[in-house]
Short mmCIF file of C-alpha atoms in Angstrom, two decimals:
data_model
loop_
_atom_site.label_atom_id
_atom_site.label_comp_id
_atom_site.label_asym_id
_atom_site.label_seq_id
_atom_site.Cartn_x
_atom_site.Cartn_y
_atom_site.Cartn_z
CA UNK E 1 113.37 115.41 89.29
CA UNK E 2 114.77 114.23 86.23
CA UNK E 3 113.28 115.54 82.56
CA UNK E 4 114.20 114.34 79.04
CA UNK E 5 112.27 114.01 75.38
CA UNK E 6 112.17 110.40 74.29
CA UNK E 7 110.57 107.54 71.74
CA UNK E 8 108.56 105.14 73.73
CA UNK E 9 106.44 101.94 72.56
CA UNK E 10 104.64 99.14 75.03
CA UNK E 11 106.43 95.94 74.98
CA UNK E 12 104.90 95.04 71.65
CA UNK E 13 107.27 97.93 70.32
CA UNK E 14 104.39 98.88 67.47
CA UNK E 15 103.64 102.56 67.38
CA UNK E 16 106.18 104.88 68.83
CA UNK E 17 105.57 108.28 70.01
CA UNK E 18 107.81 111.02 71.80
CA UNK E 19 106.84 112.57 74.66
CA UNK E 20 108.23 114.30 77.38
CA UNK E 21 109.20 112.44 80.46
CA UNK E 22 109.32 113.24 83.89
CA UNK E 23 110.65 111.28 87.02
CA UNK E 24 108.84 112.18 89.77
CA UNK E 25 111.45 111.11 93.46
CA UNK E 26 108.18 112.36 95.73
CA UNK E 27 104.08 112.62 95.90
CA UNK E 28 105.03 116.95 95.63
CA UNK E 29 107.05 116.32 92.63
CA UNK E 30 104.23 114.55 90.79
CA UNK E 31 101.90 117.24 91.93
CA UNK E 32 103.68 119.55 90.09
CA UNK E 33 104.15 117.55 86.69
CA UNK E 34 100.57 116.83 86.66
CA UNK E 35 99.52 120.60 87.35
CA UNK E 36 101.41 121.92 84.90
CA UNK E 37 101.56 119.28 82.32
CA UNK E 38 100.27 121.49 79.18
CA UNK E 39 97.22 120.77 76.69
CA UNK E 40 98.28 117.36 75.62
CA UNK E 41 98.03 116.48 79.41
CA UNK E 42 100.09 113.67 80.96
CA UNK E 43 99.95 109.70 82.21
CA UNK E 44 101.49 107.67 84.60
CA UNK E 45 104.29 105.15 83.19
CA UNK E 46 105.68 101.78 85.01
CA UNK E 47 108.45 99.54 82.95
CA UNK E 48 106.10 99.73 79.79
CA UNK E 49 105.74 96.18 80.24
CA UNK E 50 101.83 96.74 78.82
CA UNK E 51 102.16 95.60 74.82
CA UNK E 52 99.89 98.68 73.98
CA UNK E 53 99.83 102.32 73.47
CA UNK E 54 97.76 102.78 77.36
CA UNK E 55 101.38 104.38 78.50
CA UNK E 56 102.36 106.39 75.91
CA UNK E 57 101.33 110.40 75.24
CA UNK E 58 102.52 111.92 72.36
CA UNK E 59 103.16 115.18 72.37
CA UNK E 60 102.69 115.44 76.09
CA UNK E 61 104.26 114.26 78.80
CA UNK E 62 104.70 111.09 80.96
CA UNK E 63 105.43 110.08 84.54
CA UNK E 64 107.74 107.66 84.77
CA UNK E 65 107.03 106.12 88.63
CA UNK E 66 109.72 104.02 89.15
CA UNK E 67 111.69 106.29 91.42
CA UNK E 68 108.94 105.99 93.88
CA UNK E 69 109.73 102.26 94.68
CA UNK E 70 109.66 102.11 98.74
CA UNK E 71 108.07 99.53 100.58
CA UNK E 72 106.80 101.41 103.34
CA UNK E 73 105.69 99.36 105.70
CA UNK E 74 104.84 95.36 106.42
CA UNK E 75 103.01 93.48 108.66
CA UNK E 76 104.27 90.60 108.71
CA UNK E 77 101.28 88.67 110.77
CA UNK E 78 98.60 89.63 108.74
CA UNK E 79 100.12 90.21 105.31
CA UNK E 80 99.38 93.80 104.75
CA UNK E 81 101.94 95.44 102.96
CA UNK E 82 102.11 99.50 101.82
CA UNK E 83 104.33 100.38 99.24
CA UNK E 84 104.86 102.97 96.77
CA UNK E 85 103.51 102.47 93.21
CA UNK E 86 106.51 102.18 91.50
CA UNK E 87 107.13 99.05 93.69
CA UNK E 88 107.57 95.92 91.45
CA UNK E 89 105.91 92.53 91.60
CA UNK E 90 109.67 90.92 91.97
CA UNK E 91 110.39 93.29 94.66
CA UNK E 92 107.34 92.36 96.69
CA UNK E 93 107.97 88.32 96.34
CA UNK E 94 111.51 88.91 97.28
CA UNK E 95 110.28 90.83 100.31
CA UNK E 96 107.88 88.95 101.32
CA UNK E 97 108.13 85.26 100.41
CA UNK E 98 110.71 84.73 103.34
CA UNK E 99 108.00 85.53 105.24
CA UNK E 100 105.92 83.23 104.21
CA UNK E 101 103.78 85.34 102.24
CA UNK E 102 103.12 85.79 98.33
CA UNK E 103 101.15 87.95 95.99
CA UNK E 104 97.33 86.64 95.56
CA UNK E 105 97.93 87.29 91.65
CA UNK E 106 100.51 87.16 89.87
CA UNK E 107 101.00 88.30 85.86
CA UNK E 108 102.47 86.68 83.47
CA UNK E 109 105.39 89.13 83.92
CA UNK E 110 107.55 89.83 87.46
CA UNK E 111 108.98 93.42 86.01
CA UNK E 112 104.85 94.91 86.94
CA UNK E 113 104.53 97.86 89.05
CA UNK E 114 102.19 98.30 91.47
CA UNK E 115 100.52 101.05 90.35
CA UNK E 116 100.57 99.67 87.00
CA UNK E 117 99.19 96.34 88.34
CA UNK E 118 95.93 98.11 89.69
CA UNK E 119 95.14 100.46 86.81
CA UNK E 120 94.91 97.44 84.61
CA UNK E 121 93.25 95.19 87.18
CA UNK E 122 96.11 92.49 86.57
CA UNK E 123 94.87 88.95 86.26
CA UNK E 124 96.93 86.27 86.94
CA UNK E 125 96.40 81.90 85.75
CA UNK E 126 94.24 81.75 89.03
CA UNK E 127 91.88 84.15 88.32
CA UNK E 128 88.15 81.68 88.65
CA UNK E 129 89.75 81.68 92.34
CA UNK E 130 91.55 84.93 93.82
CA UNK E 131 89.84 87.44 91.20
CA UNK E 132 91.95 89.71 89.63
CA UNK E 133 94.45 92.55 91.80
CA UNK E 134 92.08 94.72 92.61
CA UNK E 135 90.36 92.34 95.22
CA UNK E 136 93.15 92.10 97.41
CA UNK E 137 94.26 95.77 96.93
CA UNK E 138 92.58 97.24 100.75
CA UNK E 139 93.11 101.01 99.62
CA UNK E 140 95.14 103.39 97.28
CA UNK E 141 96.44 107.08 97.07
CA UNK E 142 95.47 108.60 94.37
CA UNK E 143 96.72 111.82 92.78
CA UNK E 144 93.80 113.96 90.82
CA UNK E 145 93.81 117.02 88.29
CA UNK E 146 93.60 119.30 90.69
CA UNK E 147 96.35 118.53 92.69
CA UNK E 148 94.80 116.42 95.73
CA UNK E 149 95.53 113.27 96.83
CA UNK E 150 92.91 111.13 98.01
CA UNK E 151 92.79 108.17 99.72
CA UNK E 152 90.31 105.20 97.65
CA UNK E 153 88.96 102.39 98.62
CA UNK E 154 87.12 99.59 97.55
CA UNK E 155 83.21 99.79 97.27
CA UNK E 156 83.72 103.63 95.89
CA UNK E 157 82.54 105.07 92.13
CA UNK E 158 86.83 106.56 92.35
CA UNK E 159 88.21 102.84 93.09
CA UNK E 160 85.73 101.23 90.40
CA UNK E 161 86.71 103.82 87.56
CA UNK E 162 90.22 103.49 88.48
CA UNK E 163 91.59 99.39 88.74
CA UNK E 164 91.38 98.55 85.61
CA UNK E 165 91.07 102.46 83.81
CA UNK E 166 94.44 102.44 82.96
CA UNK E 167 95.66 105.37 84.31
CA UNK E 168 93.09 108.07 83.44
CA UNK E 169 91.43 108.80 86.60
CA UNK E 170 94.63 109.94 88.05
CA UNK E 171 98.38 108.98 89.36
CA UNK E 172 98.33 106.15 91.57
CA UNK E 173 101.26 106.90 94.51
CA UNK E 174 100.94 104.37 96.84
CA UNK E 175 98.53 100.92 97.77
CA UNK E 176 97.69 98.55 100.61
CA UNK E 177 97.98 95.16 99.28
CA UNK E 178 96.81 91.97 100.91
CA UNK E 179 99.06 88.83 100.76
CA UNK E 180 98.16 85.70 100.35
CA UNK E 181 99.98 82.89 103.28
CA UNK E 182 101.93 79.81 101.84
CA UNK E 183 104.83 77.48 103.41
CA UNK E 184 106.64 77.09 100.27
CA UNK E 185 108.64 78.42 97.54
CA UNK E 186 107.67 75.60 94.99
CA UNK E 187 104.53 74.59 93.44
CA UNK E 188 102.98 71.12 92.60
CA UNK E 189 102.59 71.10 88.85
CA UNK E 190 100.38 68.72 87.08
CA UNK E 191 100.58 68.35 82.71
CA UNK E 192 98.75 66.80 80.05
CA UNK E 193 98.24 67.05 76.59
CA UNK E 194 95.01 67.82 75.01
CA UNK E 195 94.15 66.41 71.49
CA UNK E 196 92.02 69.23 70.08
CA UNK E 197 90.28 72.11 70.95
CA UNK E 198 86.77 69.89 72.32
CA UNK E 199 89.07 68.00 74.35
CA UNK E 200 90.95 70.71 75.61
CA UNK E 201 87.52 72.53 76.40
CA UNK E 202 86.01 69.40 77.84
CA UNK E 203 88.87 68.46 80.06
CA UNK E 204 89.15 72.11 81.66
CA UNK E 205 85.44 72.34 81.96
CA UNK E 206 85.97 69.04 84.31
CA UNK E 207 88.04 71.07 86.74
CA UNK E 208 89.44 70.23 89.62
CA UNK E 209 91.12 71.60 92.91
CA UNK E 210 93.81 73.34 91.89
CA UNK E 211 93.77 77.34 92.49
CA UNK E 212 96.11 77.97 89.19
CA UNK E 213 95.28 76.45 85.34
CA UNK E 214 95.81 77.82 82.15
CA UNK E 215 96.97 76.14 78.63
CA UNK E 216 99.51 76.41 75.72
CA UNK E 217 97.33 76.28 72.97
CA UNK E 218 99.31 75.28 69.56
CA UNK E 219 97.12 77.96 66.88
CA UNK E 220 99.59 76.91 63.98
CA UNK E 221 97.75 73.16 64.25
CA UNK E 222 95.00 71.99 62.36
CA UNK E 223 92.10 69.35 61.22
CA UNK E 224 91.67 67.24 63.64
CA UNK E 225 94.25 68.82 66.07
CA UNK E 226 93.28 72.62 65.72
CA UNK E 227 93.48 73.83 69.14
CA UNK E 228 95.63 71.15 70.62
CA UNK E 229 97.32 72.46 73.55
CA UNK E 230 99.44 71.40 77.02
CA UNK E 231 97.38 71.94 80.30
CA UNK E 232 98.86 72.92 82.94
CA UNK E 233 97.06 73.24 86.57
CA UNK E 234 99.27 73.96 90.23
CA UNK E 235 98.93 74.88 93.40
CA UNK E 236 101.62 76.02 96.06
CA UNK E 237 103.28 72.81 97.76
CA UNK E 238 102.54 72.40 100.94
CA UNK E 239 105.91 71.28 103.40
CA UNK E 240 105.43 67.09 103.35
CA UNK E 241 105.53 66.93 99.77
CA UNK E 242 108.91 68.63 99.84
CA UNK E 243 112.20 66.35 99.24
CA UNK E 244 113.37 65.69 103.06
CA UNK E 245 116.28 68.11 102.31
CA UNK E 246 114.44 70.96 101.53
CA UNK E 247 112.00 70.99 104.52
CA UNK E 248 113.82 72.89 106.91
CA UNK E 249 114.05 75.80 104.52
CA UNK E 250 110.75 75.60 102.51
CA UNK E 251 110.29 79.03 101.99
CA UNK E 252 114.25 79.51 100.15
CA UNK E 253 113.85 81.00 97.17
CA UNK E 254 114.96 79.05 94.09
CA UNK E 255 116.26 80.17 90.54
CA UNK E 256 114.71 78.56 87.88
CA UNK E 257 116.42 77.36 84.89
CA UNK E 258 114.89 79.21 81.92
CA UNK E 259 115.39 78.37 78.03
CA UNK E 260 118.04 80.96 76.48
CA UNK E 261 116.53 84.72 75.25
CA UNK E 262 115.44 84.11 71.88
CA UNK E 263 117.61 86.31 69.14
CA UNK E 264 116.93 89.03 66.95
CA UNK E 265 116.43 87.33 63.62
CA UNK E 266 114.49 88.41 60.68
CA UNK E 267 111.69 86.37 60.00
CA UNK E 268 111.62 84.21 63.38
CA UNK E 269 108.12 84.45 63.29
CA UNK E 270 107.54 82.96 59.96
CA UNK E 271 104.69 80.31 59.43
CA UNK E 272 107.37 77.25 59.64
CA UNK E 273 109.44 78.40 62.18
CA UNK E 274 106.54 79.23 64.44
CA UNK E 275 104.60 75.81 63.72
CA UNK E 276 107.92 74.09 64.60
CA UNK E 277 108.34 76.00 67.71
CA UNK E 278 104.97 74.72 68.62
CA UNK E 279 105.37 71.03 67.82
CA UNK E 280 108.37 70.93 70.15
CA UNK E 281 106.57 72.40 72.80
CA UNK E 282 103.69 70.13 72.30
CA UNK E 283 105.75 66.88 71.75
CA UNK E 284 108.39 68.04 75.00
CA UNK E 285 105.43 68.13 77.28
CA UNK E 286 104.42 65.05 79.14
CA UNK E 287 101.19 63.29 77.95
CA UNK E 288 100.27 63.03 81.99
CA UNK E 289 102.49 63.88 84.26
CA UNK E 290 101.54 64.81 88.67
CA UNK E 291 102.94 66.54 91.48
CA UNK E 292 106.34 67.71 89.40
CA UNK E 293 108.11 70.45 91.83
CA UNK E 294 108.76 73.44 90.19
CA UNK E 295 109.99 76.94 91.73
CA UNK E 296 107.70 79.89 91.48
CA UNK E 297 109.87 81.75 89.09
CA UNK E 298 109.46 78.73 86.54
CA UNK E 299 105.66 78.68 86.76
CA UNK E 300 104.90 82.19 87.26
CA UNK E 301 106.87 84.46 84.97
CA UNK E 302 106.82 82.72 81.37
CA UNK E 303 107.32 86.23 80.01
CA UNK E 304 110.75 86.72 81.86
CA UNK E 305 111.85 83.26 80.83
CA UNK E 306 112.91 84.36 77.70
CA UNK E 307 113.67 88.42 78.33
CA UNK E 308 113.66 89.18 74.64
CA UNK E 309 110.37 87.45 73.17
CA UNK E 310 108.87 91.24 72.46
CA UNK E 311 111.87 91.58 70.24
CA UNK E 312 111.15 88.22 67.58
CA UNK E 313 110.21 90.34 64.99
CA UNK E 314 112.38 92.24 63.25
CA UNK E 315 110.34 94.78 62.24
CA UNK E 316 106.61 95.92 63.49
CA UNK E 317 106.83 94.72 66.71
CA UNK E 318 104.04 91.94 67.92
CA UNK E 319 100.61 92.71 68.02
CA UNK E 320 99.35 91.03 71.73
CA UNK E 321 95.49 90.08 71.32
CA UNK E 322 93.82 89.02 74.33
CA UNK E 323 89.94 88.52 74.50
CA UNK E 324 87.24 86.87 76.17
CA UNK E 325 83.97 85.25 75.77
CA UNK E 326 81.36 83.93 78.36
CA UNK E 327 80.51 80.59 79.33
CA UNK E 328 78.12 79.23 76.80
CA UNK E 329 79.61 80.90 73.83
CA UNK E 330 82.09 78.27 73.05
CA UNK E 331 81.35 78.07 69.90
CA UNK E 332 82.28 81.74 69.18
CA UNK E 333 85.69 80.26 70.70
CA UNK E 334 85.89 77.37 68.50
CA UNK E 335 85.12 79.58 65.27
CA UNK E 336 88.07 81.88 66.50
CA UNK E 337 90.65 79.25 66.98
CA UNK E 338 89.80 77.86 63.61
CA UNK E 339 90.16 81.16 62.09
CA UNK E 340 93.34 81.66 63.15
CA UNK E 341 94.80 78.30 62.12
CA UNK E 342 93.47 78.39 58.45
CA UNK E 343 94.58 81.43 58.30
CA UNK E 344 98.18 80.14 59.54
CA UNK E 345 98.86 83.56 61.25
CA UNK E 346 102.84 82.62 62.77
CA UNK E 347 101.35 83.04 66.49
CA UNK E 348 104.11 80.69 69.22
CA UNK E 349 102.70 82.02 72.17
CA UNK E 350 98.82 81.69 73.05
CA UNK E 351 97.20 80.60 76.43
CA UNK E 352 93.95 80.09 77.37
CA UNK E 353 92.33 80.51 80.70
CA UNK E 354 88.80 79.92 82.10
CA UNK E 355 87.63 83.16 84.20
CA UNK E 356 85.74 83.54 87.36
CA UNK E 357 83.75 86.37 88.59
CA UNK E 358 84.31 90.02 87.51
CA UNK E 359 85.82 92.41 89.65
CA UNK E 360 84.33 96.08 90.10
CA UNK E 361 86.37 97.78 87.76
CA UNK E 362 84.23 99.63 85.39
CA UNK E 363 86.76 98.98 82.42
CA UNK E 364 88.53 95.77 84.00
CA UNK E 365 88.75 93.24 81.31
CA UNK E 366 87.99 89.80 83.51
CA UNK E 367 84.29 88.50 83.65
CA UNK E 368 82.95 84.98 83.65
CA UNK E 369 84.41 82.74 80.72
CA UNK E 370 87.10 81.88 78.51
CA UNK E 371 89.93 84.05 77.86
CA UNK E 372 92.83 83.49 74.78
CA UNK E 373 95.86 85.64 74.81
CA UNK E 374 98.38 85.50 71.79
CA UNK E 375 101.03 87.05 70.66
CA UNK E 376 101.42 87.93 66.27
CA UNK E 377 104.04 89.71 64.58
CA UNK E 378 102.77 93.61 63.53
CA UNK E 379 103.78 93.47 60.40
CA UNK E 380 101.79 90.13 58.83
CA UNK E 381 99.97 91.26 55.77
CA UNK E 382 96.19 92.50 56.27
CA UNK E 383 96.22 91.61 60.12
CA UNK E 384 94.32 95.04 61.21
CA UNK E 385 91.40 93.78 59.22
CA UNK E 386 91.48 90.05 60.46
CA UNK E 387 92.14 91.70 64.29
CA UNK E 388 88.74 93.80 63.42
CA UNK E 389 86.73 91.22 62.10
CA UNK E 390 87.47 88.76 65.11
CA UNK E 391 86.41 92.45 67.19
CA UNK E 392 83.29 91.89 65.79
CA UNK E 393 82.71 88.18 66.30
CA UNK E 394 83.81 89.06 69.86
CA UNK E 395 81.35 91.95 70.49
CA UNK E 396 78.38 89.76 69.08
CA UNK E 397 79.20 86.77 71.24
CA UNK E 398 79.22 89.34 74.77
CA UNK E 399 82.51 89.04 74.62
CA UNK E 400 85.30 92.33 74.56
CA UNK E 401 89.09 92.49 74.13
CA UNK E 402 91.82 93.45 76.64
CA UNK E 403 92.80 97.17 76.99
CA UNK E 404 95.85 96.40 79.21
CA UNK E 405 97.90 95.36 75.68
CA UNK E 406 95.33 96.87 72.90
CA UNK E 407 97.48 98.76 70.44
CA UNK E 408 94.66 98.58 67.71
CA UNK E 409 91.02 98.13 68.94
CA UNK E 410 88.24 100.84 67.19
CA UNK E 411 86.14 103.19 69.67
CA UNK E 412 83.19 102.00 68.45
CA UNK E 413 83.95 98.49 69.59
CA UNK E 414 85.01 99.56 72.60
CA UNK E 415 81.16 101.17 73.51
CA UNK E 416 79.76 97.93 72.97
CA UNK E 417 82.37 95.57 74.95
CA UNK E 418 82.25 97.53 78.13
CA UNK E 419 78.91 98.15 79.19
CA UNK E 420 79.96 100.42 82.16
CA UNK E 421 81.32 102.79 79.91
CA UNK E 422 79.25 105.51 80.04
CA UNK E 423 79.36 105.76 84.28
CA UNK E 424 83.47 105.90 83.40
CA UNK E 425 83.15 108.98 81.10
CA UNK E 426 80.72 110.55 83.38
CA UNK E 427 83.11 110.51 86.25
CA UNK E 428 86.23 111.20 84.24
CA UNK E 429 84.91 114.39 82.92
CA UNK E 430 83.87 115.38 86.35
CA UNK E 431 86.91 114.41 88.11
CA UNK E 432 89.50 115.87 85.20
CA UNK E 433 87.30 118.42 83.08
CA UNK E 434 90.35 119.47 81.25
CA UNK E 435 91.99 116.67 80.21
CA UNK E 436 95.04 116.40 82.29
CA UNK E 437 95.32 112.74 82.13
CA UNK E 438 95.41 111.49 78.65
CA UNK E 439 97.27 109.20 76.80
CA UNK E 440 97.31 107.64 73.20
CA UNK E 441 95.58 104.93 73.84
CA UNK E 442 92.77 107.59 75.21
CA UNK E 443 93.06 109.34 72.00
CA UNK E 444 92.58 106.72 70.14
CA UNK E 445 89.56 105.14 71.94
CA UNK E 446 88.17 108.56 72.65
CA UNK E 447 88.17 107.79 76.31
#
C-alpha cells in the first residue's frame, strides 16, 4: 500500500487541504488505514470528480479506492454485475455494452467510481424514470469503524444512511449493480429551443415518452428571454431506426466527436465572454429537430467533452450550485433564474431537470421537482452571500441544495433541507462513536 502527504480540492479546485493519503490494493489493507487512521479520522476518495470539499480531510487521512478496480463477476443474462468500488462508470459501459447491457443512470461525468456513485446517490438526465443509483444497486460491502465488513442491502436503516451520505457511514468495497438491457450503442435525440423560462417550464411540464430530458438553460439572458434554454429529450435507439450499415453491429461502440478542451485563460468566465458562449450555443441548436443519432458518449458525458472546463477560471476555481424545488413552487424557480440574470453572474453551464420520486437515502439530494445545476467562477465578488441568500429562498420554498458538489452551504441550512437528518446522526454516532470517518465537508456541516 502506497502512502504520501498531498493538496487535494474537488473538481471545482476551491479550498485545498493536505491530508495524508493512502492506497488501499485489498479489503485488509483498508481495514487497517481505517483502524488506525488517528483523531482527524479518515474518508474514502474516488477521482475527486465531486466539485466539493465531501472528499477531502485535512489534517487526516484519505483512501484513495482506485486500486480496487476489479470487476468481479458478470452475468451476462440477467445483468448483474459485482465489482469493486473503485470500478469506474467508463469501465462498466465498456464491459458491458457489448453485451447488450448499460448502466440504468448515468452522471454527467464517465470518470465516477462506483463507490463514489452510491455514497452520493448519483442521478443521471433520466431520473423522473430509473430513480437515482441507489435503486438499481441490489447490495454493497461496507467497511465500518470497527473493522467489519458488512454486507447492506436495500430496505435497511445502514443502506438508507449510506447512498447518498457521502462517505461517512463507512468505506464502500464492493456493489451488486443491476443493468439496464438495450440493442444499441446510439440514442434518438430530439431538440428544440425554448423562448423563455414559462415556455421552457410549460413545454417540459407537457412531457412525453422519452426516459432521458434535461435543458441548457442560457442564465446570462434576459427580459423577455431570461431563462431561454435548448431542450433536449432521448431515448436508446432501438435496431430499425439504425442506418442499414450499422445493424449488424448495433451494439459497436462509437467515439464521439467532442468540441476542443477549453484553455486556461484569465478571465474566460467574464460576463461577455460567458453571454457569448451562450448565444452560440443557443443560436447552434436546432429550433426543432427529431430522431438525430447520436453515440452515447456524445449525450451522456457533457462533462468529459471538454476535459478541462473545471479549470476556466484562473483563479478560485468554480463554485458548482445545484438545487431543487418541488412541483408547485415554480415560482421560487422563476425568482431564482431572474436573480441570477440581473445579477449577470458569468455562469456557461446550467441544466435543468424535472425529478421523479425520491430514493431512500436519508441525505440523497433527488425528490419530486425541478432541479438547476450551474457552474460560477469562485472568485466573483460577494458570491458567498448571493449563494446564501438563494439557500434561503431554497429552504423556504421545501426545497435543499446538493451535497454531492457543496463547497459552501451553512449547517444550519442544512437541518432544515434534509428532514431525515436527525435519524442520520443518530445512526452515525452509533455506528462510528469516535469519529473515524470524517471529512471537511463533515466539519463544516457538523455532520
Amino acid at each position: 500500500m502506497s502512502v504520501d502527504t498531498v493538496s487535494l480540492t474537488g473538481w471545482g479546485r476551491t479550498a485545498p487541504t493536505t491530508a495524508l493519503r493512502f492506497r488501499p490494493r485489498s479489503h485488509e489493507e483498508a481495514a487497517a488505514t481505517v483502524l488506525g487512521c488517528g483523531p482527524r479520522g479518515s474518508i474514502a476518495r474516488g477521482l475527486g470528480r465531486s466539485h466539493g470539499d465531501a472528499a477531502q480531510n485535512a489534517g487526516g487521512s484519505v483512501l484513495d479506492m482506485t486500486a480496487l478496480d476489479r470487476v468481479r463477476t458478470i452475468d451476462a443474462a440477467s445483468g448483474l454485475v459485482v465489482c469493486d468500488a473503485g470500478v469506474t462508470l467508463h469501465r462498466l459501459r465498456e464491459v458491458m455494452l457489448p453485451l447488450g447491457w448499460f448502466l440504468p443512470v448515468t452522471p454527467g461525468g464517465r470518470y465516477v467510481t462506483v463507490g463514489g456513485a452510491i455514497g452520493s446517490d448519483a442521478h443521471g438526465d433520466n431520473h423522473r424514470a430509473a430513480g437515482s443509483f441507489s435503486r438499481h444497486v441490489a447490495e454493497f460491502a461496507l467497511l465500518t469503524a470497527d473493522g467489519e465488513v458488512r454486507t447492506v442491502r436495500p430496505g435497511t436503516p445502514l443502506f438508507d444512511a449510506t447512498t447518498g451520505g457521502m462517505g461517512l457511514t463507512g468505506v464502500i468495497l464492493s456493489a451488486t449493480l443491476r443493468f439496464r438491457p438495450v440493442a444499441t450503442s446510439l440514442m434518438s435525440v430530439d431538440t428544440e429551443r425554448a423562448t423563455g423560462l414559462d415556455d421552457l417550464l410549460a413545454r417540459m411540464a407537457r412531457g412525453g415518452r422519452h426516459a432521458y430530458e434535461y435543458a441548457r438553460v442560457d442564465l446570462t439572458a434576459r427580459g423577455r428571454a431570461t431563462g431561454r434554454a435548448v431542450l433536449v429529450r432521448a431515448d436508446h435507439a432501438p435496431v430499425h431506426a439504425l442506418p442499414a450499415h450499422a445493424r449488424h453491429a448495433p451494439l459497436t461502440v462509437r467515439a464521439a466527436r467532442g468540441p476542443a478542451a477549453l484553455p486556461l485563460l484569465p478571465g474566460l468566465l467574464g460576463r461577455l465572454s460567458a453571454a457569448a458562449l451562450n448565444e452560440v450555443g443557443y443560436r447552434s441548436a436546432p429550433r426543432s429537430r427529431t430522431g438525430e443519432l447520436r453515440p452515447l458518449s456524445a449525450f451522456f458525458h457533457a462533462l468529459d467533452a471538454t476535459p478541462h472546463t473545471h479549470r476556466v477560471s484562473a483563479t478560485g476555481g468554480l463554485v458548482h450550485y445545484e438545487f431543487l424545488v418541488g412541483h408547485g413552487q415554480e415560482e421560487t424557480l422563476r425568482r431564482i433564474v431572474g436573480r441570477i440574470a440581473r445579477s449577470r453572474c458569468p455562469s456557461f453551464r446550467a441544466v435543468l431537470r424535472r425529478f421523479g420520486a425520491g430514493g431512500p437515502g436519508w441525505l440523497s439530494f433527488p425528490a419530486p421537482g425541478w432541479n438547476l445545476a450551474l457552474d460560477l467562477p469562485a472568485g466573483l465578488p460577494r458570491l458567498a452571500r448571493f449563494l446564501d441568500s438563494l439557500d434561503e429562498e431554497v429552504a423556504a420554498a421545501g426545497g435543499r441544495v446538493c451535497l454531492t458538489d457543496d463547497s459552501r452551504l451553512r449547517p444550519g441550512a442544512l437541518a432544515a433541507m434534509y428532514p431525515r437528518l436527525p435519524a442520520f446522526l443518530a445512526l452515525r454516532a452509533e455506528l462510528d462513536p469516535n469519529g473515524a470517518f470524517r471529512s471537511d465537508l463533515s466539519r463544516r456541516l457538523s455532520l
